[in-house]
Coordinates of C-alpha atoms in Angstrom, one line a residue:
M1 CA -36.5 -31.1 7.0
I2 CA -39.8 -32.5 5.8
I3 CA -42.7 -30.9 7.7
G4 CA -45.6 -32.7 6.0
S5 CA -46.6 -34.7 3.0
G6 CA -49.9 -35.4 1.3
I7 CA -51.2 -37.5 -1.5
D8 CA -54.6 -37.4 -3.3
V9 CA -56.3 -39.3 -6.2
V10 CA -59.2 -38.0 -8.1
D11 CA -61.6 -39.8 -10.5
I12 CA -61.4 -37.6 -13.7
Q13 CA -64.9 -38.4 -15.0
R14 CA -66.5 -37.9 -11.5
F15 CA -64.7 -34.6 -11.1
E16 CA -65.8 -33.4 -14.6
R17 CA -69.4 -34.3 -13.7
Q18 CA -69.1 -32.2 -10.5
L19 CA -67.8 -29.3 -12.5
E20 CA -70.7 -29.6 -14.9
R21 CA -73.4 -29.9 -12.1
T22 CA -71.9 -27.0 -10.1
P23 CA -70.8 -24.2 -12.5
R24 CA -69.3 -22.0 -9.8
L25 CA -67.1 -24.8 -8.5
R26 CA -64.5 -24.1 -11.2
E27 CA -64.3 -20.4 -10.0
R28 CA -64.2 -21.5 -6.4
L29 CA -61.4 -24.0 -6.7
F30 CA -59.2 -22.5 -9.4
V31 CA -57.3 -19.3 -10.3
P32 CA -58.1 -17.9 -13.8
S33 CA -55.1 -19.4 -15.5
E34 CA -56.1 -22.9 -14.3
R35 CA -59.9 -22.6 -15.3
V36 CA -59.2 -22.9 -19.0
L37 CA -57.4 -26.3 -18.7
P38 CA -59.0 -29.7 -19.8
P39 CA -60.7 -31.9 -17.2
Q40 CA -57.8 -34.2 -16.6
S41 CA -55.5 -31.3 -15.8
L42 CA -58.0 -29.7 -13.5
A43 CA -58.5 -33.0 -11.7
A44 CA -54.7 -33.3 -11.3
R45 CA -54.5 -29.7 -10.0
F46 CA -57.3 -30.3 -7.5
A47 CA -55.5 -33.4 -6.3
A48 CA -52.4 -31.2 -5.8
K49 CA -54.4 -28.7 -3.8
E50 CA -55.9 -31.5 -1.6
A51 CA -52.4 -33.0 -1.2
A52 CA -51.0 -29.6 -0.1
A53 CA -53.9 -29.3 2.4
K54 CA -53.0 -32.7 3.8
A55 CA -49.3 -31.7 3.9
L56 CA -50.4 -28.6 6.0
K57 CA -52.5 -30.9 8.2
A58 CA -55.8 -29.7 6.8
P59 CA -55.9 -26.2 8.3
P60 CA -59.4 -24.6 8.8
G61 CA -60.3 -21.7 6.6
M62 CA -58.0 -22.6 3.7
I63 CA -59.1 -20.8 0.5
W64 CA -58.5 -23.1 -2.5
Q65 CA -57.5 -20.2 -4.8
H66 CA -54.6 -19.4 -2.5
C67 CA -52.9 -22.4 -3.8
W68 CA -52.3 -22.9 -7.6
I69 CA -50.1 -24.8 -10.0
E70 CA -47.9 -23.4 -12.6
K71 CA -45.3 -25.0 -14.9
T72 CA -41.6 -24.3 -15.4
E73 CA -40.3 -23.7 -18.9
W74 CA -39.5 -27.4 -19.0
G75 CA -43.0 -28.5 -18.0
A76 CA -42.4 -29.3 -14.3
P77 CA -45.3 -28.4 -12.0
I78 CA -44.7 -25.7 -9.3
L79 CA -46.9 -25.2 -6.3
R80 CA -47.6 -21.5 -5.7
T81 CA -49.3 -20.0 -2.6
E82 CA -50.5 -16.8 -1.1
G83 CA -53.0 -15.7 1.6
T84 CA -54.4 -18.4 3.8
V85 CA -52.2 -21.1 2.5
A86 CA -48.9 -19.1 2.6
R87 CA -49.6 -17.9 6.1
E88 CA -50.2 -21.4 7.4
A89 CA -47.1 -22.6 5.6
A90 CA -45.0 -19.8 7.2
R91 CA -46.6 -20.6 10.6
Q92 CA -45.3 -24.2 10.2
G93 CA -41.9 -23.1 8.9
I94 CA -42.6 -24.4 5.4
D95 CA -40.5 -22.6 2.8
R96 CA -40.3 -25.1 0.0
W97 CA -42.9 -27.3 -1.8
H98 CA -42.2 -30.4 -3.9
L99 CA -45.0 -31.6 -6.2
S100 CA -45.6 -34.5 -8.6
M101 CA -48.8 -34.9 -10.6
S102 CA -50.0 -37.5 -13.1
H103 CA -53.1 -38.7 -14.7
D104 CA -53.7 -42.1 -16.4
G105 CA -56.5 -44.6 -16.6
G106 CA -59.2 -42.2 -15.6
L107 CA -57.4 -41.1 -12.5
A108 CA -55.4 -38.0 -11.6
M109 CA -52.9 -38.1 -8.7
A110 CA -50.7 -35.6 -6.9
Y111 CA -48.1 -36.0 -4.2
V112 CA -46.8 -33.0 -2.2
I113 CA -43.9 -32.7 0.2
A114 CA -43.7 -29.5 2.5
E115 CA -40.2 -28.8 3.5
S116 CA -38.5 -26.4 5.9
T117 CA -35.0 -25.4 4.7
G118 CA -34.6 -23.0 7.6
S119 CA -34.3 -19.9 5.3
A120 CA -37.9 -18.7 5.0
D121 CA -38.7 -15.1 4.9
P122 CA -42.2 -14.9 6.4
E123 CA -43.0 -11.6 4.6
S124 CA -42.4 -13.2 1.2
L125 CA -44.4 -16.3 2.0
G126 CA -47.6 -14.3 2.1
S127 CA -46.9 -12.4 -1.2
A128 CA -49.5 -12.4 -3.9
D129 CA -46.8 -12.2 -6.5
P130 CA -46.2 -15.8 -7.7
D131 CA -42.5 -15.1 -8.1
D132 CA -42.2 -14.2 -4.5
A133 CA -44.8 -16.6 -3.0
E134 CA -42.9 -19.7 -2.1
A135 CA -39.7 -21.5 -2.9
V136 CA -40.2 -24.1 -5.6
L137 CA -39.0 -27.5 -6.6

């Protein structure tokens, strides 16, 4: 069952300027593996984090680094969670995330669907180990 969905669009140049003006922003928003990526990839990942927050109905106290994007061996994006994001997802019964990201024409976009399959293990949803954090695509 779909619990929530979210979509976000980010202007890549504007986002890049924000990162340049506020050096600590990169550290506040992204986990170390994301910080080394080019601006268009960072913008798409930020859009994914915003879309995930919308799918969770924008919970207060969400820590941006508790949500990050990895890629499968085939290049498909995977939304991973821990801490504040995983706990809110568990509270809502969310145990699977679906994510699509793209960038073109100066814009980055992400769409997230939060799903409950009815098989969530609340203990694993809060795990800091990305392999245990959340079900994936």
